Amino acid sequence: MASTADIKNGVVLNIDGQLWSVVEFQHVKPGKGGAFVRTKLKNVMSGKVVDRTFNAGAKVDLENVDRRDFTYLYNDGEGFVFMDVADYDQITVGAATVGDAANFLLENQQVQIALNNGNPLYIELPPSVILEVTYTEPGLQGDRSSAGTKPATVETGYEMQVPLFLETGTKIKVDTRTGEYLGRIS
């Protein structure tokens, strides 16, 4: 057990059996009454954000979360298999834990996985990845980047909107947080 003095950004707390990451915290000492710590917490599993206030000196349960580098190997049908870069151990992460990150995972891609007692909590991708367009309707002469967008499928099977001038086989940069087109790679 730790006290509220140990609360910092990025620390993971165990509250009522759920893991919450501290997004923001503020120590408040009002003129009248006792001091308290105002926090903004994000649920590690669901992503839900809540505000919570703790009295100064209250006991909190800190969790040990280890963020380690992994390489994505393949999808075995039951889950996604990753290899630890440091010791070459392989772990299988379920599709529910991987979530939308599966839309941007390519073989041999580097990712960070947050582990708590050996259990994967979530996957952090790089901010952007380079993917190849595997199918899109052909563009017409005179199409400009500002004219509009059309649907395209990339090599991971993810479907997204791209500018009209892009063709099948083009490599593009994609934002992994929003799934938006960022630019063409020549």
Short mmCIF file of the C-alpha atoms (twelve columns), coordinates in Angstrom:
data_MODEL
# 
_entry.id   MODEL 
# 
loop_
_atom_site.group_PDB 
_atom_site.id 
_atom_site.type_symbol 
_atom_site.label_atom_id 
_atom_site.label_alt_id 
_atom_site.label_comp_id 
_atom_site.label_asym_id 
_atom_site.label_seq_id 
_atom_site.Cartn_x 
_atom_site.Cartn_y 
_atom_site.Cartn_z 
_atom_site.pdbx_PDB_model_num 
ATOM 1   C CA . MET A 1   0.000   0.000   0.000   1 
ATOM 2   C CA . ALA A 2   1.146   3.513   -0.792  1 
ATOM 3   C CA . SER A 3   -0.258  6.928   0.051   1 
ATOM 4   C CA . THR A 4   -1.609  9.710   -2.145  1 
ATOM 5   C CA . ALA A 5   1.865   11.328  -2.032  1 
ATOM 6   C CA . ASP A 6   3.029   8.539   -4.391  1 
ATOM 7   C CA . ILE A 7   0.472   9.403   -7.116  1 
ATOM 8   C CA . LYS A 8   2.144   10.578  -10.332 1 
ATOM 9   C CA . ASN A 9   1.159   10.688  -14.009 1 
ATOM 10  C CA . GLY A 10  1.334   7.220   -15.577 1 
ATOM 11  C CA . VAL A 11  1.083   5.313   -12.278 1 
ATOM 12  C CA . VAL A 12  -1.476  2.476   -12.289 1 
ATOM 13  C CA . LEU A 13  -3.831  2.143   -9.309  1 
ATOM 14  C CA . ASN A 14  -5.927  -0.871  -8.318  1 
ATOM 15  C CA . ILE A 15  -9.346  0.484   -7.271  1 
ATOM 16  C CA . ASP A 16  -12.090 -2.046  -6.472  1 
ATOM 17  C CA . GLY A 17  -10.302 -4.744  -8.487  1 
ATOM 18  C CA . GLN A 18  -9.977  -2.624  -11.649 1 
ATOM 19  C CA . LEU A 19  -6.792  -1.059  -12.991 1 
ATOM 20  C CA . TRP A 20  -6.797  2.726   -13.504 1 
ATOM 21  C CA . SER A 21  -3.947  4.773   -15.002 1 
ATOM 22  C CA . VAL A 22  -3.390  8.309   -13.644 1 
ATOM 23  C CA . VAL A 23  -3.761  10.778  -16.526 1 
ATOM 24  C CA . GLU A 24  -3.579  13.959  -14.397 1 
ATOM 25  C CA . PHE A 25  -3.255  14.737  -10.716 1 
ATOM 26  C CA . GLN A 26  -3.312  17.902  -8.636  1 
ATOM 27  C CA . HIS A 27  -2.514  18.314  -4.956  1 
ATOM 28  C CA . VAL A 28  -4.948  20.874  -3.483  1 
ATOM 29  C CA . LYS A 29  -4.522  22.628  -0.108  1 
ATOM 30  C CA . PRO A 30  -7.580  24.792  0.484   1 
ATOM 31  C CA . GLY A 31  -7.482  27.580  3.075   1 
ATOM 32  C CA . LYS A 32  -10.044 25.776  5.196   1 
ATOM 33  C CA . GLY A 33  -10.200 22.017  5.715   1 
ATOM 34  C CA . GLY A 34  -7.824  19.208  4.873   1 
ATOM 35  C CA . ALA A 35  -5.698  18.823  1.763   1 
ATOM 36  C CA . PHE A 36  -6.751  16.434  -1.007  1 
ATOM 37  C CA . VAL A 37  -5.550  15.049  -4.313  1 
ATOM 38  C CA . ARG A 38  -7.760  15.525  -7.383  1 
ATOM 39  C CA . THR A 39  -7.071  12.975  -10.144 1 
ATOM 40  C CA . LYS A 40  -8.237  12.077  -13.631 1 
ATOM 41  C CA . LEU A 41  -8.107  8.291   -14.073 1 
ATOM 42  C CA . LYS A 42  -8.361  6.170   -17.227 1 
ATOM 43  C CA . ASN A 43  -9.539  2.565   -17.020 1 
ATOM 44  C CA . VAL A 44  -6.747  0.419   -18.487 1 
ATOM 45  C CA . MET A 45  -9.128  -2.137  -20.008 1 
ATOM 46  C CA . SER A 46  -12.100 -0.064  -21.228 1 
ATOM 47  C CA . GLY A 47  -10.492 3.360   -21.762 1 
ATOM 48  C CA . LYS A 48  -13.202 5.098   -19.685 1 
ATOM 49  C CA . VAL A 49  -11.998 8.337   -18.038 1 
ATOM 50  C CA . VAL A 50  -13.293 9.441   -14.626 1 
ATOM 51  C CA . ASP A 51  -12.464 12.138  -12.060 1 
ATOM 52  C CA . ARG A 52  -11.700 10.945  -8.532  1 
ATOM 53  C CA . THR A 53  -10.689 12.795  -5.382  1 
ATOM 54  C CA . PHE A 54  -8.596  11.276  -2.579  1 
ATOM 55  C CA . ASN A 55  -8.011  12.780  0.890   1 
ATOM 56  C CA . ALA A 56  -4.336  13.620  1.449   1 
ATOM 57  C CA . GLY A 57  -2.539  10.739  3.143   1 
ATOM 58  C CA . ALA A 58  -5.178  8.171   2.141   1 
ATOM 59  C CA . LYS A 59  -3.876  4.708   1.270   1 
ATOM 60  C CA . VAL A 60  -3.946  3.682   -2.405  1 
ATOM 61  C CA . ASP A 61  -3.034  0.363   -4.002  1 
ATOM 62  C CA . LEU A 62  -0.300  0.838   -6.637  1 
ATOM 63  C CA . GLU A 63  0.028   -1.843  -9.340  1 
ATOM 64  C CA . ASN A 64  3.244   -2.815  -11.077 1 
ATOM 65  C CA . VAL A 65  2.852   -2.383  -14.846 1 
ATOM 66  C CA . ASP A 66  5.783   -3.333  -17.045 1 
ATOM 67  C CA . ARG A 67  5.924   -1.850  -20.577 1 
ATOM 68  C CA . ARG A 68  8.161   -3.984  -22.785 1 
ATOM 69  C CA . ASP A 69  9.086   -4.059  -26.466 1 
ATOM 70  C CA . PHE A 70  7.704   -6.923  -28.534 1 
ATOM 71  C CA . THR A 71  7.745   -7.944  -32.205 1 
ATOM 72  C CA . TYR A 72  4.476   -9.065  -33.794 1 
ATOM 73  C CA . LEU A 73  4.906   -12.509 -35.406 1 
ATOM 74  C CA . TYR A 74  1.533   -13.834 -36.642 1 
ATOM 75  C CA . ASN A 75  -2.152  -14.454 -35.896 1 
ATOM 76  C CA . ASP A 76  -2.738  -18.113 -34.989 1 
ATOM 77  C CA . GLY A 77  -6.539  -17.940 -35.141 1 
ATOM 78  C CA . GLU A 78  -6.958  -17.841 -31.354 1 
ATOM 79  C CA . GLY A 79  -4.891  -14.706 -30.787 1 
ATOM 80  C CA . PHE A 80  -1.930  -12.648 -31.854 1 
ATOM 81  C CA . VAL A 81  1.561   -14.033 -31.173 1 
ATOM 82  C CA . PHE A 82  4.284   -11.600 -30.083 1 
ATOM 83  C CA . MET A 83  7.977   -12.180 -29.285 1 
ATOM 84  C CA . ASP A 84  9.744   -10.335 -26.470 1 
ATOM 85  C CA . VAL A 85  12.716  -8.443  -27.961 1 
ATOM 86  C CA . ALA A 86  14.820  -8.909  -24.812 1 
ATOM 87  C CA . ASP A 87  14.532  -12.642 -24.094 1 
ATOM 88  C CA . TYR A 88  12.770  -14.033 -27.220 1 
ATOM 89  C CA . ASP A 89  9.855   -15.474 -25.195 1 
ATOM 90  C CA . GLN A 90  6.590   -15.679 -27.133 1 
ATOM 91  C CA . ILE A 91  3.191   -14.690 -25.752 1 
ATOM 92  C CA . THR A 92  -0.271  -14.947 -27.275 1 
ATOM 93  C CA . VAL A 93  -2.535  -11.928 -26.809 1 
ATOM 94  C CA . GLY A 94  -6.286  -12.303 -27.308 1 
ATOM 95  C CA . ALA A 95  -8.169  -10.357 -29.970 1 
ATOM 96  C CA . ALA A 96  -10.147 -8.459  -27.300 1 
ATOM 97  C CA . THR A 97  -6.924  -7.088  -25.784 1 
ATOM 98  C CA . VAL A 98  -5.443  -6.183  -29.189 1 
ATOM 99  C CA . GLY A 99  -8.679  -4.437  -30.242 1 
ATOM 100 C CA . ASP A 100 -8.466  -1.951  -33.119 1 
ATOM 101 C CA . ALA A 101 -4.665  -2.255  -33.205 1 
ATOM 102 C CA . ALA A 102 -5.200  -5.408  -35.313 1 
ATOM 103 C CA . ASN A 103 -6.073  -3.125  -38.259 1 
ATOM 104 C CA . PHE A 104 -2.481  -1.839  -38.340 1 
ATOM 105 C CA . LEU A 105 -0.388  -4.879  -37.334 1 
ATOM 106 C CA . LEU A 106 2.112   -6.191  -39.866 1 
ATOM 107 C CA . GLU A 107 4.475   -9.111  -39.350 1 
ATOM 108 C CA . ASN A 108 7.794   -8.150  -37.680 1 
ATOM 109 C CA . GLN A 109 6.359   -4.808  -36.493 1 
ATOM 110 C CA . GLN A 110 7.664   -3.400  -33.192 1 
ATOM 111 C CA . VAL A 111 5.028   -2.668  -30.503 1 
ATOM 112 C CA . GLN A 112 4.965   -2.038  -26.763 1 
ATOM 113 C CA . ILE A 113 2.831   -4.262  -24.552 1 
ATOM 114 C CA . ALA A 114 1.904   -3.284  -20.990 1 
ATOM 115 C CA . LEU A 115 2.039   -6.323  -18.700 1 
ATOM 116 C CA . ASN A 116 0.667   -6.712  -15.161 1 
ATOM 117 C CA . ASN A 117 1.790   -9.900  -13.393 1 
ATOM 118 C CA . GLY A 118 2.518   -11.439 -16.814 1 
ATOM 119 C CA . ASN A 119 -0.955  -10.634 -18.191 1 
ATOM 120 C CA . PRO A 120 -1.097  -8.321  -21.224 1 
ATOM 121 C CA . LEU A 121 -3.248  -5.239  -20.544 1 
ATOM 122 C CA . TYR A 122 -3.015  -3.287  -23.798 1 
ATOM 123 C CA . ILE A 123 -0.851  -2.742  -26.883 1 
ATOM 124 C CA . GLU A 124 0.785   0.542   -27.872 1 
ATOM 125 C CA . LEU A 125 1.503   0.947   -31.588 1 
ATOM 126 C CA . PRO A 126 3.828   3.539   -33.099 1 
ATOM 127 C CA . PRO A 127 1.930   6.768   -33.978 1 
ATOM 128 C CA . SER A 128 1.916   5.888   -37.687 1 
ATOM 129 C CA . VAL A 129 2.559   2.876   -39.914 1 
ATOM 130 C CA . ILE A 130 3.247   2.404   -43.628 1 
ATOM 131 C CA . LEU A 131 0.742   0.143   -45.385 1 
ATOM 132 C CA . GLU A 132 0.212   -0.827  -49.027 1 
ATOM 133 C CA . VAL A 133 -3.149  -0.239  -50.722 1 
ATOM 134 C CA . THR A 134 -4.326  -3.668  -51.957 1 
ATOM 135 C CA . TYR A 135 -7.551  -2.509  -53.607 1 
ATOM 136 C CA . THR A 136 -9.163  0.757   -54.605 1 
ATOM 137 C CA . GLU A 137 -11.170 1.952   -57.581 1 
ATOM 138 C CA . PRO A 138 -8.984  3.428   -60.340 1 
ATOM 139 C CA . GLY A 139 -8.565  7.200   -60.288 1 
ATOM 140 C CA . LEU A 140 -9.668  9.404   -63.157 1 
ATOM 141 C CA . GLN A 141 -7.598  11.931  -65.082 1 
ATOM 142 C CA . GLY A 142 -7.634  15.286  -63.325 1 
ATOM 143 C CA . ASP A 143 -8.365  13.979  -59.826 1 
ATOM 144 C CA . ARG A 144 -6.818  16.246  -57.202 1 
ATOM 145 C CA . SER A 145 -6.011  15.605  -53.559 1 
ATOM 146 C CA . SER A 146 -8.564  18.242  -52.538 1 
ATOM 147 C CA . ALA A 147 -11.362 16.837  -54.737 1 
ATOM 148 C CA . GLY A 148 -12.584 14.180  -52.285 1 
ATOM 149 C CA . THR A 149 -11.990 10.663  -51.097 1 
ATOM 150 C CA . LYS A 150 -12.761 7.075   -52.031 1 
ATOM 151 C CA . PRO A 151 -12.671 3.780   -50.092 1 
ATOM 152 C CA . ALA A 152 -9.499  1.700   -50.174 1 
ATOM 153 C CA . THR A 153 -8.431  -1.579  -48.572 1 
ATOM 154 C CA . VAL A 154 -4.891  -1.861  -47.172 1 
ATOM 155 C CA . GLU A 155 -2.767  -5.016  -46.743 1 
ATOM 156 C CA . THR A 156 -4.077  -5.717  -43.209 1 
ATOM 157 C CA . GLY A 157 -7.670  -5.842  -44.519 1 
ATOM 158 C CA . TYR A 158 -8.586  -2.478  -42.977 1 
ATOM 159 C CA . GLU A 159 -10.848 -0.278  -45.139 1 
ATOM 160 C CA . MET A 160 -10.308 3.488   -45.034 1 
ATOM 161 C CA . GLN A 161 -10.862 6.685   -47.025 1 
ATOM 162 C CA . VAL A 162 -8.023  7.899   -49.269 1 
ATOM 163 C CA . PRO A 163 -7.676  10.715  -51.844 1 
ATOM 164 C CA . LEU A 164 -8.989  10.046  -55.368 1 
ATOM 165 C CA . PHE A 165 -5.539  10.042  -57.027 1 
ATOM 166 C CA . LEU A 166 -4.241  6.970   -55.137 1 
ATOM 167 C CA . GLU A 167 -4.024  3.654   -56.988 1 
ATOM 168 C CA . THR A 168 -3.699  -0.010  -55.969 1 
ATOM 169 C CA . GLY A 169 -0.108  -0.839  -54.953 1 
ATOM 170 C CA . THR A 170 0.653   2.618   -53.506 1 
ATOM 171 C CA . LYS A 171 2.300   2.731   -50.081 1 
ATOM 172 C CA . ILE A 172 0.637   5.160   -47.676 1 
ATOM 173 C CA . LYS A 173 1.243   6.426   -44.143 1 
ATOM 174 C CA . VAL A 174 -1.677  5.780   -41.738 1 
ATOM 175 C CA . ASP A 175 -2.304  7.276   -38.275 1 
ATOM 176 C CA . THR A 176 -2.734  4.320   -35.873 1 
ATOM 177 C CA . ARG A 177 -4.775  6.336   -33.347 1 
ATOM 178 C CA . THR A 178 -7.481  7.546   -35.764 1 
ATOM 179 C CA . GLY A 179 -7.060  5.285   -38.815 1 
ATOM 180 C CA . GLU A 180 -6.762  8.317   -41.111 1 
ATOM 181 C CA . TYR A 181 -4.656  8.725   -44.248 1 
ATOM 182 C CA . LEU A 182 -1.555  10.867  -43.552 1 
ATOM 183 C CA . GLY A 183 0.279   10.818  -46.860 1 
ATOM 184 C CA . ARG A 184 1.728   8.884   -49.762 1 
ATOM 185 C CA . ILE A 185 5.162   7.236   -49.499 1 
ATOM 186 C CA . SER A 186 7.162   7.354   -52.721 1 
# 
